[in-house]
Amino acid sequence: MLVARVPNPYRPGFNQTPTALAGREGVLAAFREALDVAALDARTPRPLLLTGGRGVGKTVVMGEAAVMAATDYGWLTVPVEVRPRSSFTPQLVERLSIARDLYAQAPAGRDVEVVSTKVRAAVLGLGAEVELRRRTHPASTTAGELDAALAGAVEAAEAHSAGLVVTLDEIHLAERAELADLAATLQQRVPDGWPLVVVMAGLPSMREPRRAVTYLERGEWHVLGPLDPAASRTALERPAIAAGRPLSAAAADLLVDASGGYPYAIQVLGHHAWRTSAHSDGIDVRHARAAVAAGQRDLEAGLYAVRWQDASPREREYLLALAKLSSEDVDATSAGVARRLGRAPSDVSYLRDRLVKKGTLFADGRRLHFPTPGMAEWIVRTADNEDQ
């Protein structure tokens, strides 16, 4: 039997924008406000800083911000991803120079977007993608060069009554001194009222006191965590409806429960629900159960294993104690974990903080959660197998 080829509407994976971005209305509204302030009020808004564990959609939100800037105002977005043990400023200076050149050649009223190492040039009226040859970055770039590159790009944008968005991802990997140089450059230009919006994203460790940069501390911070049940249901149901294979209410309940509101898990489970229902007109409980089993295997081989391997022996002890509490349906708090370990809460609080900053755990008031409900059971099984 031939089956029609229908695109799967769920998109697990890094920087894959879901077809229904649910539960992030607050941060998107904040970006829209910053964009309006920069475009209409002739004032440079505070930087927006997004923090949260891996898989909660920080990169996706920044991508949506770029789309919003291009769609609403025709602004360029200059994206930079910080790399481990590598300076990000040379790449930022290079991308700003590209943005300056694009604005210089763009017909008035056209919008452009810098994407990775390519530029979508159709919006410039060139009708094709222009491949940008990557120049060799210098070993370092001075604060003066960064300021000049920013000024050049902004001035070129202003000549078109436009502005600029700069996004920096994985900012927790940046060296504090380099981040401080960027912050100082931005701060000294605030009185100039540049049409410039800066968005940074990283793991919760970006807020550690030893990494604090005063100007960024006064930025607008947004913590992205798990979605609530209503937003999780929207993220699961809306793509299925749009693609013509709706979820039954019971199937949606099952998938929402299994996801724990974790955005990455929602996409994984939705993907498998779509796959298991390939011969059907809808996704029912049978398909959802099969999807949960397949999705669990997917998460165990990837997300769970990676985070377990990344944990130190002491962190694993902490994770195992929390997993046992969670499996027993006991109030899983940091105090409860400390009691399970036979330690004072103050003795193990550093472990809690490290695991939350890594994104291995989520904190909700006093309670601690794993990204998805199945991770606790997997940790218990894995620890038992390692002891044998």
Coordinates of C-alpha atoms in Angstrom, one line a residue:
M1 CA 0.0 0.0 0.0
L2 CA 1.4 3.4 -1.0
V3 CA 1.4 6.0 1.7
A4 CA 1.3 9.7 0.8
R5 CA 4.4 11.6 1.7
V6 CA 3.3 14.2 4.3
P7 CA 5.9 16.3 6.1
N8 CA 6.2 15.6 9.8
P9 CA 5.2 18.8 11.5
Y10 CA 7.3 18.1 14.6
R11 CA 10.9 19.2 14.7
P12 CA 13.2 17.7 17.4
G13 CA 16.8 18.8 17.1
F14 CA 19.0 21.9 17.7
N15 CA 17.7 25.2 16.4
Q16 CA 14.6 23.6 14.8
T17 CA 11.8 26.1 15.0
P18 CA 8.6 24.3 16.0
T19 CA 5.5 24.9 13.8
A20 CA 3.7 26.0 16.9
L21 CA 5.9 28.0 19.3
A22 CA 3.7 27.9 22.4
G23 CA 4.3 29.3 25.9
R24 CA 6.9 31.9 24.9
E25 CA 4.5 34.8 24.4
G26 CA 6.0 36.8 27.3
V27 CA 9.6 36.8 26.0
L28 CA 8.5 37.5 22.4
A29 CA 6.3 40.4 23.6
A30 CA 9.4 41.7 25.5
F31 CA 11.4 41.6 22.3
R32 CA 8.7 43.3 20.3
E33 CA 8.7 46.1 22.9
A34 CA 12.5 46.4 22.7
L35 CA 12.3 46.6 18.9
D36 CA 9.6 49.2 19.1
V37 CA 11.6 51.3 21.5
A38 CA 14.6 51.2 19.3
A39 CA 12.7 51.8 16.0
L40 CA 10.2 54.4 17.2
D41 CA 11.4 56.0 20.4
A42 CA 15.0 56.8 19.2
R43 CA 16.3 55.0 22.3
T44 CA 18.6 52.0 22.7
P45 CA 16.7 49.4 24.9
R46 CA 18.4 47.3 27.5
P47 CA 19.9 44.0 26.3
L48 CA 17.5 41.1 26.6
L49 CA 19.1 38.0 28.3
L50 CA 17.6 34.6 27.9
T51 CA 18.6 31.8 30.3
G52 CA 17.5 28.3 30.8
G53 CA 18.6 24.7 30.4
R54 CA 19.3 23.0 27.1
G55 CA 16.3 22.1 25.0
V56 CA 14.0 24.8 26.3
G57 CA 14.1 26.8 23.1
K58 CA 16.4 29.8 23.7
T59 CA 18.0 29.6 20.2
V60 CA 14.5 29.2 18.7
V61 CA 13.2 32.3 20.5
M62 CA 16.2 34.3 19.2
G63 CA 15.4 33.1 15.7
E64 CA 11.9 34.3 16.1
A65 CA 13.2 37.6 17.2
A66 CA 15.2 37.9 13.9
V67 CA 12.1 37.1 11.9
M68 CA 10.1 39.7 13.8
A69 CA 12.8 42.3 13.2
A70 CA 12.9 41.6 9.4
T71 CA 9.1 41.3 9.0
D72 CA 8.1 44.3 11.1
Y73 CA 10.9 46.8 10.3
G74 CA 13.1 45.3 7.6
W75 CA 16.1 45.1 10.0
L76 CA 19.1 42.9 9.6
T77 CA 20.0 40.4 12.3
V78 CA 23.6 39.6 13.0
P79 CA 23.8 36.2 14.8
V80 CA 26.9 35.0 16.6
E81 CA 27.4 31.7 18.5
V82 CA 30.1 31.6 21.1
R83 CA 32.4 28.7 20.9
P84 CA 34.3 27.0 23.8
R85 CA 37.7 28.4 24.5
S86 CA 37.4 30.8 21.5
S87 CA 37.0 34.6 21.3
F88 CA 33.6 35.7 19.8
T89 CA 34.5 39.3 19.1
P90 CA 36.4 38.7 15.8
Q91 CA 33.4 36.9 14.4
L92 CA 31.0 39.6 15.7
V93 CA 33.2 42.3 14.0
E94 CA 33.2 40.3 10.7
R95 CA 29.4 39.9 10.8
L96 CA 28.9 43.6 11.6
S97 CA 31.1 44.5 8.6
I98 CA 28.9 42.2 6.4
A99 CA 25.8 43.9 7.7
R100 CA 27.2 47.3 7.0
D101 CA 28.1 46.3 3.4
L102 CA 24.6 44.8 2.9
Y103 CA 22.9 47.9 4.0
A104 CA 25.2 50.0 1.8
Q105 CA 24.1 48.1 -1.3
A106 CA 20.5 47.4 -0.3
P107 CA 17.7 49.4 -2.2
A108 CA 15.7 51.5 0.2
G109 CA 12.8 49.6 1.9
R110 CA 14.3 46.1 1.5
D111 CA 14.9 43.8 4.4
V112 CA 17.8 41.3 4.8
E113 CA 18.9 38.7 7.2
V114 CA 22.3 37.4 7.9
V115 CA 22.1 33.7 8.3
S116 CA 25.1 31.6 9.4
T117 CA 27.9 32.1 6.7
K118 CA 25.4 32.9 4.0
V119 CA 23.2 35.9 3.3
R120 CA 19.7 35.6 1.8
A121 CA 20.2 38.0 -1.0
A122 CA 16.8 37.6 -2.8
V123 CA 15.5 40.3 -0.5
L124 CA 18.2 42.6 -1.8
G125 CA 16.8 42.2 -5.3
L126 CA 19.8 40.0 -6.3
G127 CA 17.6 36.9 -6.7
A128 CA 19.9 34.3 -5.2
E129 CA 21.9 33.4 -2.2
V130 CA 25.3 35.0 -1.9
E131 CA 28.0 32.8 -0.5
L132 CA 30.3 34.7 1.8
R133 CA 33.9 33.5 1.9
R134 CA 34.9 33.2 5.5
R135 CA 38.0 35.3 6.2
T136 CA 40.6 34.1 8.7
H137 CA 39.8 35.7 12.0
P138 CA 42.5 37.6 13.7
A139 CA 43.7 36.1 17.1
S140 CA 42.1 39.1 18.9
T141 CA 40.1 42.2 18.2
T142 CA 40.3 45.4 20.2
A143 CA 37.4 47.2 21.9
G144 CA 38.1 50.1 19.5
E145 CA 37.6 47.8 16.5
L146 CA 34.4 46.4 17.9
D147 CA 33.0 49.9 18.5
A148 CA 34.0 51.0 15.0
A149 CA 32.3 47.9 13.5
L150 CA 29.1 48.5 15.5
A151 CA 29.1 52.2 14.6
G152 CA 29.6 51.4 10.9
A153 CA 26.8 48.9 10.8
V154 CA 24.4 51.1 12.7
E155 CA 25.1 54.2 10.6
A156 CA 24.6 52.2 7.4
A157 CA 21.3 50.9 8.8
E158 CA 20.2 54.4 9.8
A159 CA 20.8 55.6 6.2
H160 CA 17.9 53.3 5.3
S161 CA 15.8 54.3 8.3
A162 CA 16.5 50.9 9.7
G163 CA 18.4 49.4 12.6
L164 CA 20.2 46.3 13.8
V165 CA 19.6 43.2 15.9
V166 CA 22.6 41.4 17.4
T167 CA 22.1 37.9 18.9
L168 CA 24.8 36.1 20.9
D169 CA 24.1 32.4 21.7
E170 CA 25.8 30.2 24.2
I171 CA 27.0 33.3 26.0
H172 CA 27.9 31.2 29.1
L173 CA 30.9 30.0 27.2
A174 CA 32.3 33.6 26.8
E175 CA 35.2 34.8 28.9
R176 CA 34.2 37.4 31.5
A177 CA 36.8 39.9 30.3
E178 CA 35.6 39.7 26.7
L179 CA 31.9 40.0 27.8
A180 CA 32.9 43.0 29.9
D181 CA 34.5 44.7 26.8
L182 CA 31.3 44.2 24.8
A183 CA 29.1 45.5 27.7
A184 CA 31.3 48.6 28.0
T185 CA 31.1 49.3 24.3
L186 CA 27.3 49.0 24.4
Q187 CA 27.0 51.1 27.5
Q188 CA 29.0 54.0 26.2
R189 CA 26.8 54.1 23.1
V190 CA 23.5 54.2 25.0
P191 CA 23.4 58.0 25.0
D192 CA 23.6 58.0 21.2
G193 CA 20.2 56.3 21.0
W194 CA 21.3 53.8 18.4
P195 CA 18.5 51.7 16.8
L196 CA 20.2 48.5 18.2
V197 CA 18.6 45.6 20.0
V198 CA 21.0 43.0 21.6
V199 CA 19.8 39.6 22.7
M200 CA 22.0 37.1 24.5
A201 CA 21.2 33.5 25.5
G202 CA 22.9 30.9 27.6
L203 CA 22.7 28.3 30.3
P204 CA 21.9 29.5 33.9
S205 CA 25.6 29.5 34.7
M206 CA 25.8 32.8 32.8
R207 CA 24.4 34.4 36.0
E208 CA 27.1 33.2 38.3
P209 CA 28.5 36.0 40.4
R210 CA 32.1 35.4 39.1
R211 CA 30.8 36.0 35.6
A212 CA 28.6 39.0 36.4
V213 CA 29.0 42.1 34.3
T214 CA 27.4 45.2 35.7
Y215 CA 25.8 46.6 32.6
L216 CA 24.3 43.2 31.7
E217 CA 23.0 42.7 35.3
R218 CA 20.8 45.7 34.5
G219 CA 19.5 44.0 31.4
E220 CA 16.1 42.5 30.9
W221 CA 16.4 38.9 32.1
H222 CA 14.0 36.1 31.0
V223 CA 14.2 32.6 32.4
L224 CA 12.9 29.9 30.0
G225 CA 11.7 26.7 31.7
P226 CA 9.3 23.9 31.0
L227 CA 5.9 24.8 29.5
D228 CA 2.7 24.6 31.5
P229 CA 0.2 21.9 30.5
A230 CA -1.9 24.2 28.4
A231 CA 1.1 25.4 26.4
S232 CA 2.3 21.8 26.0
R233 CA -1.0 20.8 24.7
T234 CA -1.0 23.6 22.2
A235 CA 2.5 22.7 21.0
L236 CA 1.4 19.1 20.4
E237 CA -2.1 19.7 19.0
R238 CA -1.7 22.7 16.7
P239 CA 0.9 21.1 14.4
A240 CA -1.2 17.9 14.1
I241 CA -4.3 19.8 13.2
A242 CA -2.6 22.0 10.7
A243 CA -1.0 18.9 9.0
G244 CA -4.4 17.1 8.8
R245 CA -3.9 14.4 11.4
P246 CA -5.3 15.6 14.7
L247 CA -4.6 14.2 18.1
S248 CA -7.5 12.8 20.1
A249 CA -7.9 14.4 23.6
A250 CA -6.8 11.2 25.3
A251 CA -3.7 10.9 23.1
A252 CA -2.8 14.6 23.8
D253 CA -3.2 13.9 27.6
L254 CA -0.8 11.0 27.4
L255 CA 1.8 12.9 25.4
V256 CA 1.6 16.1 27.6
D257 CA 2.1 13.9 30.7
A258 CA 5.1 12.1 29.2
S259 CA 6.8 15.3 28.1
G260 CA 6.8 17.0 31.5
G261 CA 6.5 20.3 29.5
Y262 CA 10.0 20.0 28.3
P263 CA 10.0 21.6 24.8
Y264 CA 12.6 19.2 23.3
A265 CA 10.7 16.2 24.6
I266 CA 7.4 17.6 23.2
Q267 CA 9.0 17.6 19.7
V268 CA 10.5 14.1 20.1
L269 CA 7.1 12.7 21.3
G270 CA 5.2 14.5 18.6
H271 CA 7.6 13.3 16.0
H272 CA 7.1 9.6 17.0
A273 CA 3.4 10.0 17.3
W274 CA 3.3 11.3 13.7
R275 CA 5.5 8.3 12.6
T276 CA 3.4 5.7 14.4
S277 CA 0.2 7.1 12.9
A278 CA 1.3 7.1 9.3
H279 CA -1.6 5.0 8.0
S280 CA -4.3 6.8 10.0
D281 CA -6.4 9.9 9.7
G282 CA -5.7 10.9 13.3
I283 CA -3.4 10.2 16.3
D284 CA -5.1 8.1 18.9
V285 CA -4.1 6.6 22.2
R286 CA -2.5 3.5 20.5
H287 CA -0.3 5.8 18.5
A288 CA 0.5 7.9 21.6
R289 CA 1.5 4.9 23.7
A290 CA 3.8 3.7 20.9
A291 CA 5.2 7.2 20.6
V292 CA 6.0 7.4 24.3
A293 CA 7.9 4.1 24.2
A294 CA 9.9 5.2 21.1
G295 CA 10.4 8.7 22.4
Q296 CA 11.6 7.3 25.8
R297 CA 14.3 5.2 23.9
D298 CA 15.3 8.3 22.0
L299 CA 15.6 10.4 25.1
E300 CA 17.5 7.7 27.0
A301 CA 20.1 7.2 24.3
G302 CA 20.6 10.9 23.9
L303 CA 19.5 13.4 26.5
Y304 CA 19.7 11.2 29.6
A305 CA 22.9 9.5 28.8
V306 CA 24.7 12.7 27.9
R307 CA 23.7 14.4 31.1
W308 CA 24.6 11.4 33.2
Q309 CA 28.0 11.2 31.6
D310 CA 28.5 14.9 32.2
A311 CA 27.8 14.6 35.9
S312 CA 30.7 14.1 38.4
P313 CA 30.5 11.2 40.9
R314 CA 29.1 13.5 43.6
E315 CA 26.6 15.0 41.2
R316 CA 25.5 11.5 40.3
E317 CA 24.9 10.7 43.9
Y318 CA 22.7 13.8 44.1
L319 CA 20.8 12.9 40.9
L320 CA 20.3 9.3 42.2
A321 CA 18.9 10.5 45.5
L322 CA 16.5 12.8 43.7
A323 CA 15.5 10.1 41.2
K324 CA 14.6 7.8 44.1
L325 CA 12.5 10.5 45.8
S326 CA 10.8 11.2 42.5
S327 CA 10.1 7.5 41.8
E328 CA 8.6 7.1 45.2
D329 CA 6.4 10.2 44.6
V330 CA 7.9 11.9 47.6
D331 CA 8.2 15.6 47.9
A332 CA 11.4 16.1 45.9
T333 CA 13.1 19.1 47.4
S334 CA 16.7 20.0 48.0
A335 CA 16.1 19.4 51.7
G336 CA 14.6 16.0 50.9
V337 CA 17.6 15.1 48.8
A338 CA 20.0 16.2 51.6
R339 CA 18.1 14.0 54.1
R340 CA 18.3 11.0 51.7
L341 CA 22.1 11.5 51.4
G342 CA 22.4 11.9 55.2
R343 CA 23.9 15.4 54.8
A344 CA 23.0 18.9 55.9
P345 CA 21.3 20.9 53.1
S346 CA 24.1 23.4 53.2
D347 CA 26.7 20.7 52.5
V348 CA 25.1 19.7 49.2
S349 CA 23.6 22.9 48.0
Y350 CA 26.5 23.5 45.7
L351 CA 25.6 20.2 43.9
R352 CA 22.0 21.4 43.4
D353 CA 23.2 24.7 42.1
R354 CA 25.7 23.2 39.6
L355 CA 23.0 20.7 38.3
V356 CA 20.4 23.5 37.9
K357 CA 23.0 25.8 36.1
K358 CA 23.8 22.9 33.7
G359 CA 20.2 22.5 33.0
T360 CA 20.2 18.9 34.2
L361 CA 17.6 19.8 36.8
F362 CA 14.9 22.5 36.9
A363 CA 14.0 24.3 40.1
D364 CA 10.4 25.3 40.8
G365 CA 10.4 27.0 44.2
R366 CA 11.7 24.4 46.7
R367 CA 10.9 21.5 44.4
L368 CA 13.4 20.0 41.9
H369 CA 12.4 18.4 38.7
F370 CA 14.1 16.4 35.9
P371 CA 13.5 17.7 32.4
T372 CA 11.1 14.8 31.7
P373 CA 9.3 12.4 34.0
G374 CA 11.1 9.3 32.6
M375 CA 14.6 10.5 33.5
A376 CA 14.2 9.6 37.2
E377 CA 13.4 5.9 36.5
W378 CA 16.2 5.7 33.9
I379 CA 18.8 7.1 36.4
V380 CA 17.7 4.5 39.0
R381 CA 18.1 1.6 36.5
T382 CA 21.4 2.9 35.2
A383 CA 22.9 3.4 38.6
D384 CA 21.8 -0.1 39.6
N385 CA 23.3 -1.6 36.5
E386 CA 26.6 0.2 37.1
D387 CA 26.7 -1.2 40.7
Q388 CA 26.4 -4.8 39.4

